Amino acid sequence: MHSVVIGAQWGDEGKGKIVDYLSEEADLVVRFSGGANAGHTIVTDGITYKLHLIPSGIVYPKTKVVLGSGMVIDPDSLFKELKTITDQGISWEGRVFISDRAHIVMPSYKQIDIDLEKERRFPIGTTGRGIGVTYSQKAQREGIRVCDLGDSNFLKYLTKEEMDFLSPFIDRMKGMMIDLASFMDNYSNKKVLFEGAQGILLDLDIGTYPFVSSGYAAAAGASLGGGVGPGSIDTVFGVFKAYSTRVGNGPFPSEFLKERDGELEEYIRDLGREYGVTTGRPRRCGYLDLVALKYACRTNSIDHLVLTHIDVYDEIDEIKVCVAYEVDGKEIINFPSSRDMLAKATPILKSFKGWKENISEVKNYDDLPLNAREYIKFIEDYTNTSIGIISVGYKREQTMMRTGLWTK
């Protein structure tokens, strides 16, 4: 059984916690794209783990994890992260593998990334970690792959500066390197989770271009970067928050506006801890955008949605969601590709009564307040997609399952 977990918004939806929760029964977790620009936070047994490159399933001692072919890996960041989790009591040796087709982020790429951002006609708010430059090098067939570290003929073409950087990591990475396609063949009948990075609205092809990431965040990337064919994917889970957030530049139709929404953005940001794991930047916050969420479900064949952060609304009297856009006086119900249309779009909102009680300890869906269940039912009906998992807090146990993970 192969299940995919992706972000169904602009990233930061809580994928790390959900993958961690689901990994208890998984034999293998494969991160299929992205690099150290991603940030996944896991809180378990009072310990907070902040992961950037390593798949979230690493906290389970019996679960193996893979950095897949679609990833771009900064060796320095990787081994610093491994040291950090070692210091936190996680034994990872023999459980972390790297696809030999993954690409390597070189130090010079980071400065190039920053310099390119200054020259862009549409600045995107890059994290400056060289991710986009590495993917660009990959597309130009000039990249350095993990398998190249074992190729003496290739290494002799590298500069002294490049070799000085890579030399301390070559043997360590070669010891973790695998042929992902043959490796995955051994897991064809086992429980495998494919973990995405960012969210589908940051996908290079179906996101809000050009304000996107350089890799694939869509569910199809699990096949490309995970070493399996598309027919091997059984279930797709799309994680979304009860509201929307975005980091960096780009259109955000349902974004909170002070003149319309008062202090709601500050309230949601503080209560939801909406600050970037990687950058520390405050996230832009807004109403749940159902137009965008329905688009995510359509373009990724999402079988089940995963709702997180619904507890942030516990004290809100009235909850609003975006059900359409208004652009130049016209109502739009489908998510547009045009950056201009998205930039001009204003949200058409629908209101729901709040539940005004603490739901953070609720264990079963039927025990949620009626108003919360009505809110959830509306989302399901609008997107024509069931909500199979609901998270009511940061802790692992604050999660309720409405569907079986390993059932087709």
Short mmCIF file of C-alpha atoms in Angstrom, two decimals:
data_model
loop_
_atom_site.label_atom_id
_atom_site.label_comp_id
_atom_site.label_asym_id
_atom_site.label_seq_id
_atom_site.Cartn_x
_atom_site.Cartn_y
_atom_site.Cartn_z
CA MET A 1 0.00 0.00 0.00
CA HIS A 2 1.48 3.32 -1.08
CA SER A 3 0.02 6.57 0.30
CA VAL A 4 1.00 10.14 -0.55
CA VAL A 5 0.77 13.10 1.82
CA ILE A 6 0.92 16.54 0.18
CA GLY A 7 0.17 20.09 1.19
CA ALA A 8 -3.08 21.32 -0.34
CA GLN A 9 -2.39 25.05 0.11
CA TRP A 10 0.80 27.18 0.00
CA GLY A 11 2.74 24.95 2.38
CA ASP A 12 3.00 25.02 6.19
CA GLU A 13 -0.27 23.06 6.51
CA GLY A 14 1.01 20.66 9.15
CA LYS A 15 2.28 17.86 6.88
CA GLY A 16 5.13 17.05 9.27
CA LYS A 17 2.81 16.22 12.12
CA ILE A 18 0.50 14.19 9.91
CA VAL A 19 3.33 12.17 8.34
CA ASP A 20 4.74 11.60 11.81
CA TYR A 21 1.35 10.40 13.05
CA LEU A 22 0.84 8.08 10.09
CA SER A 23 4.42 6.76 10.15
CA GLU A 24 3.80 4.59 13.20
CA GLU A 25 2.49 1.84 10.93
CA ALA A 26 4.67 2.64 7.91
CA ASP A 27 7.61 0.51 6.86
CA LEU A 28 9.16 3.36 4.86
CA VAL A 29 8.76 7.13 4.43
CA VAL A 30 10.03 8.71 1.21
CA ARG A 31 10.47 12.47 0.86
CA PHE A 32 10.08 12.98 -2.88
CA SER A 33 10.99 16.64 -3.54
CA GLY A 34 12.28 19.94 -2.18
CA GLY A 35 15.27 20.77 -0.06
CA ALA A 36 16.25 22.57 3.11
CA ASN A 37 13.81 25.38 2.27
CA ALA A 38 11.07 23.16 3.70
CA GLY A 39 10.36 23.02 7.42
CA HIS A 40 8.37 20.35 9.23
CA THR A 41 7.73 20.62 12.97
CA ILE A 42 6.90 17.57 15.09
CA VAL A 43 6.02 17.66 18.77
CA THR A 44 6.07 14.34 20.59
CA ASP A 45 6.69 13.35 24.21
CA GLY A 46 7.39 17.00 25.01
CA ILE A 47 10.20 17.24 22.45
CA THR A 48 10.00 19.50 19.38
CA TYR A 49 11.78 18.29 16.26
CA LYS A 50 12.33 20.76 13.43
CA LEU A 51 13.12 18.90 10.24
CA HIS A 52 14.12 20.38 6.89
CA LEU A 53 15.60 17.57 4.81
CA ILE A 54 14.96 14.39 6.78
CA PRO A 55 11.53 12.78 6.35
CA SER A 56 9.23 13.15 9.34
CA GLY A 57 9.01 9.40 9.98
CA ILE A 58 12.54 9.38 11.42
CA VAL A 59 11.27 9.75 14.99
CA TYR A 60 9.93 6.18 14.90
CA PRO A 61 12.82 3.79 15.65
CA LYS A 62 11.58 1.05 13.30
CA THR A 63 10.75 3.28 10.34
CA LYS A 64 13.24 3.76 7.52
CA VAL A 65 13.34 6.99 5.52
CA VAL A 66 14.55 8.01 2.08
CA LEU A 67 15.61 11.32 0.58
CA GLY A 68 14.21 10.79 -2.89
CA SER A 69 15.36 11.49 -6.43
CA GLY A 70 13.40 14.74 -6.68
CA MET A 71 15.17 16.28 -3.71
CA VAL A 72 18.04 18.77 -3.76
CA ILE A 73 20.35 18.17 -0.82
CA ASP A 74 22.78 20.48 0.92
CA PRO A 75 25.24 18.03 2.55
CA ASP A 76 26.27 20.51 5.21
CA SER A 77 22.65 21.12 6.23
CA LEU A 78 21.90 17.40 6.12
CA PHE A 79 24.62 16.35 8.52
CA LYS A 80 23.97 19.26 10.86
CA GLU A 81 20.34 18.14 10.98
CA LEU A 82 21.37 14.55 11.65
CA LYS A 83 23.58 15.72 14.50
CA THR A 84 20.71 17.73 15.97
CA ILE A 85 18.34 14.76 16.04
CA THR A 86 21.14 12.58 17.43
CA ASP A 87 21.51 15.06 20.27
CA GLN A 88 17.74 14.79 20.77
CA GLY A 89 18.03 11.04 21.26
CA ILE A 90 17.16 9.69 17.81
CA SER A 91 19.33 6.86 16.48
CA TRP A 92 19.23 7.16 12.70
CA GLU A 93 22.20 5.12 11.45
CA GLY A 94 21.05 2.44 9.01
CA ARG A 95 17.62 4.06 8.68
CA VAL A 96 18.36 7.08 6.46
CA PHE A 97 18.95 6.51 2.76
CA ILE A 98 19.61 8.89 -0.14
CA SER A 99 18.64 8.30 -3.75
CA ASP A 100 21.69 8.26 -5.98
CA ARG A 101 19.76 10.46 -8.43
CA ALA A 102 19.14 13.31 -5.97
CA HIS A 103 20.99 16.54 -6.73
CA ILE A 104 23.43 18.40 -4.49
CA VAL A 105 23.21 22.05 -3.42
CA MET A 106 26.62 23.73 -3.64
CA PRO A 107 27.54 26.75 -1.46
CA SER A 108 27.93 29.07 -4.47
CA TYR A 109 24.31 28.43 -5.44
CA LYS A 110 23.07 30.27 -2.36
CA GLN A 111 24.67 33.58 -3.31
CA ILE A 112 23.52 33.14 -6.89
CA ASP A 113 20.01 32.59 -5.52
CA ILE A 114 20.15 35.85 -3.56
CA ASP A 115 21.60 37.77 -6.49
CA LEU A 116 18.97 36.44 -8.89
CA GLU A 117 16.22 37.51 -6.50
CA LYS A 118 17.47 41.10 -6.65
CA GLU A 119 17.24 41.07 -10.45
CA ARG A 120 13.84 39.42 -10.84
CA ARG A 121 11.06 41.33 -12.56
CA PHE A 122 8.73 39.63 -10.05
CA PRO A 123 10.63 39.02 -6.76
CA ILE A 124 9.30 35.81 -5.21
CA GLY A 125 10.67 36.01 -1.67
CA THR A 126 13.15 33.13 -1.94
CA THR A 127 14.64 31.56 1.19
CA GLY A 128 18.10 32.03 -0.35
CA ARG A 129 19.14 28.42 0.19
CA GLY A 130 20.11 27.72 -3.40
CA ILE A 131 17.14 25.47 -4.08
CA GLY A 132 15.99 27.13 -7.29
CA VAL A 133 19.54 27.38 -8.61
CA THR A 134 20.10 23.66 -8.01
CA TYR A 135 16.93 22.77 -9.88
CA SER A 136 18.00 25.15 -12.65
CA GLN A 137 21.39 23.42 -12.88
CA LYS A 138 19.55 20.10 -13.00
CA ALA A 139 17.37 21.30 -15.91
CA GLN A 140 20.44 22.58 -17.75
CA ARG A 141 22.15 19.19 -17.27
CA GLU A 142 24.94 20.81 -15.28
CA GLY A 143 23.98 19.48 -11.85
CA ILE A 144 25.92 17.31 -9.43
CA ARG A 145 24.10 14.17 -8.36
CA VAL A 146 24.75 12.00 -5.33
CA CYS A 147 25.90 9.14 -7.57
CA ASP A 148 28.55 11.45 -9.07
CA LEU A 149 30.37 11.44 -5.74
CA GLY A 150 31.54 7.91 -6.52
CA ASP A 151 32.67 8.75 -10.05
CA SER A 152 36.38 9.65 -10.09
CA ASN A 153 36.16 10.70 -13.74
CA PHE A 154 33.42 13.18 -12.86
CA LEU A 155 35.10 14.52 -9.73
CA LYS A 156 38.25 15.54 -11.60
CA TYR A 157 36.21 18.16 -13.45
CA LEU A 158 35.16 19.90 -10.24
CA THR A 159 36.93 23.03 -9.02
CA LYS A 160 39.12 23.02 -5.93
CA GLU A 161 36.46 25.03 -4.11
CA GLU A 162 33.80 22.46 -4.99
CA MET A 163 36.01 19.54 -3.91
CA ASP A 164 36.96 21.26 -0.66
CA PHE A 165 33.27 21.52 0.16
CA LEU A 166 32.30 18.00 -0.90
CA SER A 167 35.30 16.02 0.41
CA PRO A 168 34.16 15.76 4.06
CA PHE A 169 30.79 14.38 2.94
CA ILE A 170 31.64 12.01 0.07
CA ASP A 171 32.22 8.81 2.02
CA ARG A 172 29.37 9.51 4.43
CA MET A 173 26.88 10.11 1.62
CA LYS A 174 28.11 7.14 -0.40
CA GLY A 175 27.37 4.97 2.64
CA MET A 176 23.75 6.12 2.60
CA MET A 177 23.29 6.03 -1.19
CA ILE A 178 20.81 3.67 -2.84
CA ASP A 179 19.47 2.86 -6.29
CA LEU A 180 15.95 4.03 -5.45
CA ALA A 181 14.11 2.10 -8.19
CA SER A 182 15.48 -1.29 -7.10
CA PHE A 183 15.20 -0.31 -3.43
CA MET A 184 11.50 0.52 -3.84
CA ASP A 185 10.87 -2.79 -5.62
CA ASN A 186 11.53 -4.45 -2.27
CA TYR A 187 8.72 -2.38 -0.74
CA SER A 188 6.07 -3.01 -3.40
CA ASN A 189 3.87 -4.94 -0.96
CA LYS A 190 4.71 -2.94 2.15
CA LYS A 191 3.35 0.21 3.76
CA VAL A 192 5.05 3.24 2.23
CA LEU A 193 4.34 6.93 2.84
CA PHE A 194 5.48 9.49 0.28
CA GLU A 195 6.02 12.89 1.90
CA GLY A 196 5.76 16.09 -0.12
CA ALA A 197 7.28 19.50 0.51
CA GLN A 198 5.64 22.91 0.34
CA GLY A 199 2.07 22.86 -1.04
CA ILE A 200 0.51 22.33 -4.44
CA LEU A 201 -0.10 26.05 -4.91
CA LEU A 202 3.71 26.33 -4.94
CA ASP A 203 4.12 23.58 -7.52
CA LEU A 204 6.13 24.68 -10.54
CA ASP A 205 3.44 23.68 -13.04
CA ILE A 206 0.09 24.00 -11.27
CA GLY A 207 0.92 26.60 -8.62
CA THR A 208 0.65 30.39 -8.66
CA TYR A 209 3.48 30.85 -11.14
CA PRO A 210 5.96 32.57 -10.99
CA PHE A 211 5.53 32.78 -7.20
CA VAL A 212 6.23 29.07 -6.74
CA SER A 213 8.96 26.68 -5.72
CA SER A 214 11.28 25.16 -8.32
CA GLY A 215 10.39 21.55 -7.62
CA TYR A 216 7.22 19.54 -7.78
CA ALA A 217 4.87 19.74 -4.82
CA ALA A 218 1.96 17.95 -6.50
CA ALA A 219 1.01 14.33 -5.82
CA ALA A 220 2.37 13.27 -9.22
CA GLY A 221 5.83 14.12 -7.86
CA ALA A 222 5.61 11.11 -5.55
CA SER A 223 6.03 8.91 -8.59
CA LEU A 224 8.74 11.03 -10.24
CA GLY A 225 10.80 11.52 -7.09
CA GLY A 226 9.84 8.36 -5.23
CA GLY A 227 11.13 5.73 -7.61
CA VAL A 228 7.76 4.15 -8.47
CA GLY A 229 5.30 4.31 -11.37
CA PRO A 230 2.03 6.26 -11.06
CA GLY A 231 0.05 3.04 -10.94
CA SER A 232 1.76 2.20 -7.65
CA ILE A 233 0.11 5.11 -5.81
CA ASP A 234 -2.97 3.93 -3.93
CA THR A 235 -4.16 6.92 -1.88
CA VAL A 236 -3.52 10.66 -1.82
CA PHE A 237 -4.02 12.73 1.34
CA GLY A 238 -4.12 16.52 1.03
CA VAL A 239 -3.35 18.49 4.19
CA PHE A 240 -4.94 21.92 4.71
CA LYS A 241 -5.44 24.34 7.56
CA ALA A 242 -8.78 25.73 8.71
CA TYR A 243 -7.48 29.06 7.40
CA SER A 244 -4.88 29.93 4.76
CA THR A 245 -1.28 31.10 5.04
CA ARG A 246 1.41 32.08 2.59
CA VAL A 247 5.11 32.96 2.94
CA GLY A 248 6.85 35.31 0.53
CA ASN A 249 5.41 37.24 -2.35
CA GLY A 250 2.56 36.34 -4.67
CA PRO A 251 -1.22 36.70 -4.95
CA PHE A 252 -3.30 35.66 -1.96
CA PRO A 253 -7.00 36.40 -2.65
CA SER A 254 -8.35 35.53 0.81
CA GLU A 255 -5.62 37.37 2.76
CA PHE A 256 -6.81 39.22 5.85
CA LEU A 257 -6.96 43.00 5.44
CA LYS A 258 -6.78 45.27 8.46
CA GLU A 259 -9.40 47.67 7.11
CA ARG A 260 -11.86 44.79 6.59
CA ASP A 261 -10.86 42.23 9.22
CA GLY A 262 -9.32 44.28 12.02
CA GLU A 263 -6.78 42.42 14.15
CA LEU A 264 -7.81 38.95 12.94
CA GLU A 265 -4.51 38.29 11.15
CA GLU A 266 -2.43 39.00 14.26
CA TYR A 267 -4.80 36.87 16.35
CA ILE A 268 -4.60 33.87 13.99
CA ARG A 269 -0.84 34.24 13.45
CA ASP A 270 -0.04 34.28 17.16
CA LEU A 271 -2.45 31.52 18.17
CA GLY A 272 -1.48 29.32 15.22
CA ARG A 273 2.27 30.01 15.65
CA GLU A 274 2.45 31.11 12.05
CA TYR A 275 6.16 31.77 11.72
CA GLY A 276 8.39 29.96 9.25
CA VAL A 277 10.31 26.94 10.59
CA THR A 278 13.11 27.61 8.10
CA THR A 279 13.20 31.41 7.99
CA GLY A 280 11.32 32.57 11.08
CA ARG A 281 9.38 34.96 8.87
CA PRO A 282 5.80 35.75 9.91
CA ARG A 283 3.37 34.07 7.56
CA ARG A 284 0.67 35.98 5.74
CA CYS A 285 -2.73 34.75 6.96
CA GLY A 286 -6.19 34.71 5.45
CA TYR A 287 -9.56 33.01 5.28
CA LEU A 288 -9.80 29.40 4.17
CA ASP A 289 -9.86 29.57 0.37
CA LEU A 290 -12.20 26.87 -0.87
CA VAL A 291 -11.76 27.87 -4.51
CA ALA A 292 -8.06 27.06 -4.22
CA LEU A 293 -8.69 23.95 -2.12
CA LYS A 294 -11.13 22.53 -4.67
CA TYR A 295 -8.52 23.18 -7.37
CA ALA A 296 -5.98 21.25 -5.27
CA CYS A 297 -8.35 18.30 -4.99
CA ARG A 298 -9.04 18.29 -8.73
CA THR A 299 -5.43 18.53 -9.88
CA ASN A 300 -4.06 15.96 -7.44
CA SER A 301 -6.85 13.36 -7.30
CA ILE A 302 -6.95 13.83 -3.54
CA ASP A 303 -8.82 10.93 -1.97
CA HIS A 304 -9.01 12.36 1.54
CA LEU A 305 -8.39 15.81 2.94
CA VAL A 306 -6.65 16.31 6.28
CA LEU A 307 -7.87 19.28 8.33
CA THR A 308 -5.43 20.89 10.78
CA HIS A 309 -5.48 23.91 13.10
CA ILE A 310 -9.26 23.88 13.44
CA ASP A 311 -8.76 24.46 17.18
CA VAL A 312 -7.42 27.94 16.39
CA TYR A 313 -11.06 28.96 15.81
CA ASP A 314 -12.25 27.80 19.25
CA GLU A 315 -12.89 31.33 20.57
CA ILE A 316 -14.13 32.93 17.34
CA ASP A 317 -17.78 34.04 17.25
CA GLU A 318 -18.11 33.95 13.49
CA ILE A 319 -16.00 31.94 11.05
CA LYS A 320 -15.80 32.93 7.41
CA VAL A 321 -14.58 31.01 4.38
CA CYS A 322 -13.92 32.11 0.81
CA VAL A 323 -16.35 30.41 -1.60
CA ALA A 324 -15.69 32.46 -4.76
CA TYR A 325 -13.73 35.45 -6.03
CA GLU A 326 -14.88 38.76 -7.42
CA VAL A 327 -12.69 40.03 -10.27
CA ASP A 328 -13.62 43.22 -12.13
CA GLY A 329 -17.21 42.89 -10.94
CA LYS A 330 -17.54 39.24 -12.03
CA GLU A 331 -17.88 36.19 -9.80
CA ILE A 332 -15.17 33.57 -10.34
CA ILE A 333 -15.61 30.03 -9.00
CA ASN A 334 -12.61 28.35 -10.66
CA PHE A 335 -9.01 28.98 -9.65
CA PRO A 336 -7.40 31.17 -12.37
CA SER A 337 -3.90 30.77 -13.81
CA SER A 338 -3.49 34.52 -14.42
CA ARG A 339 -1.40 36.28 -11.78
CA ASP A 340 -3.24 39.50 -12.66
CA MET A 341 -6.65 37.98 -12.00
CA LEU A 342 -5.48 36.49 -8.72
CA ALA A 343 -3.94 39.80 -7.66
CA LYS A 344 -7.20 41.64 -8.33
CA ALA A 345 -9.45 38.98 -6.81
CA THR A 346 -11.36 39.76 -3.64
CA PRO A 347 -12.95 36.96 -1.61
CA ILE A 348 -16.67 36.29 -1.55
CA LEU A 349 -17.21 35.04 1.98
CA LYS A 350 -19.69 32.71 3.66
CA SER A 351 -20.16 32.88 7.44
CA PHE A 352 -20.57 30.13 10.00
CA LYS A 353 -21.35 30.32 13.69
CA GLY A 354 -18.38 29.52 15.91
CA TRP A 355 -18.52 26.71 18.45
CA LYS A 356 -17.02 28.73 21.33
CA GLU A 357 -15.55 25.79 23.21
CA ASN A 358 -12.20 24.05 23.53
CA ILE A 359 -11.97 21.08 21.16
CA SER A 360 -8.29 20.28 21.72
CA GLU A 361 -9.09 17.19 23.79
CA VAL A 362 -11.83 15.78 21.55
CA LYS A 363 -10.97 12.27 20.40
CA ASN A 364 -13.92 11.36 18.16
CA TYR A 365 -15.55 13.23 15.31
CA ASP A 366 -19.07 12.76 16.67
CA ASP A 367 -18.01 14.48 19.89
CA LEU A 368 -17.10 17.71 18.10
CA PRO A 369 -19.55 20.59 18.58
CA LEU A 370 -22.38 20.71 16.03
CA ASN A 371 -21.16 24.00 14.58
CA ALA A 372 -17.70 22.53 14.00
CA ARG A 373 -19.20 19.50 12.25
CA GLU A 374 -21.35 21.73 10.05
CA TYR A 375 -18.25 23.70 9.08
CA ILE A 376 -16.43 20.48 8.19
CA LYS A 377 -19.40 19.11 6.24
CA PHE A 378 -19.58 22.29 4.15
CA ILE A 379 -15.91 21.94 3.18
CA GLU A 380 -16.48 18.32 2.16
CA ASP A 381 -19.51 19.20 0.07
CA TYR A 382 -17.81 22.17 -1.61
CA THR A 383 -14.67 20.23 -2.57
CA ASN A 384 -16.49 16.94 -3.15
CA THR A 385 -13.75 15.33 -1.06
CA SER A 386 -14.01 13.65 2.33
CA ILE A 387 -12.03 14.88 5.33
CA GLY A 388 -10.41 11.69 6.58
CA ILE A 389 -8.20 13.07 9.35
CA ILE A 390 -8.72 16.00 11.74
CA SER A 391 -5.99 17.53 13.90
CA VAL A 392 -7.04 19.57 16.92
CA GLY A 393 -3.58 20.45 18.27
CA TYR A 394 0.17 20.10 17.83
CA LYS A 395 0.55 16.88 19.80
CA ARG A 396 0.52 13.52 18.08
CA GLU A 397 -2.41 12.30 20.15
CA GLN A 398 -4.53 15.33 19.19
CA THR A 399 -5.52 13.60 15.96
CA MET A 400 -8.68 11.77 14.96
CA MET A 401 -8.95 9.31 12.10
CA ARG A 402 -12.14 9.02 10.06
CA THR A 403 -10.69 6.72 7.40
CA GLY A 404 -8.24 3.84 7.32
CA LEU A 405 -4.82 4.89 6.05
CA TRP A 406 -3.89 1.51 4.61
CA THR A 407 -7.23 0.82 2.93
CA LYS A 408 -7.73 1.44 -0.78
#
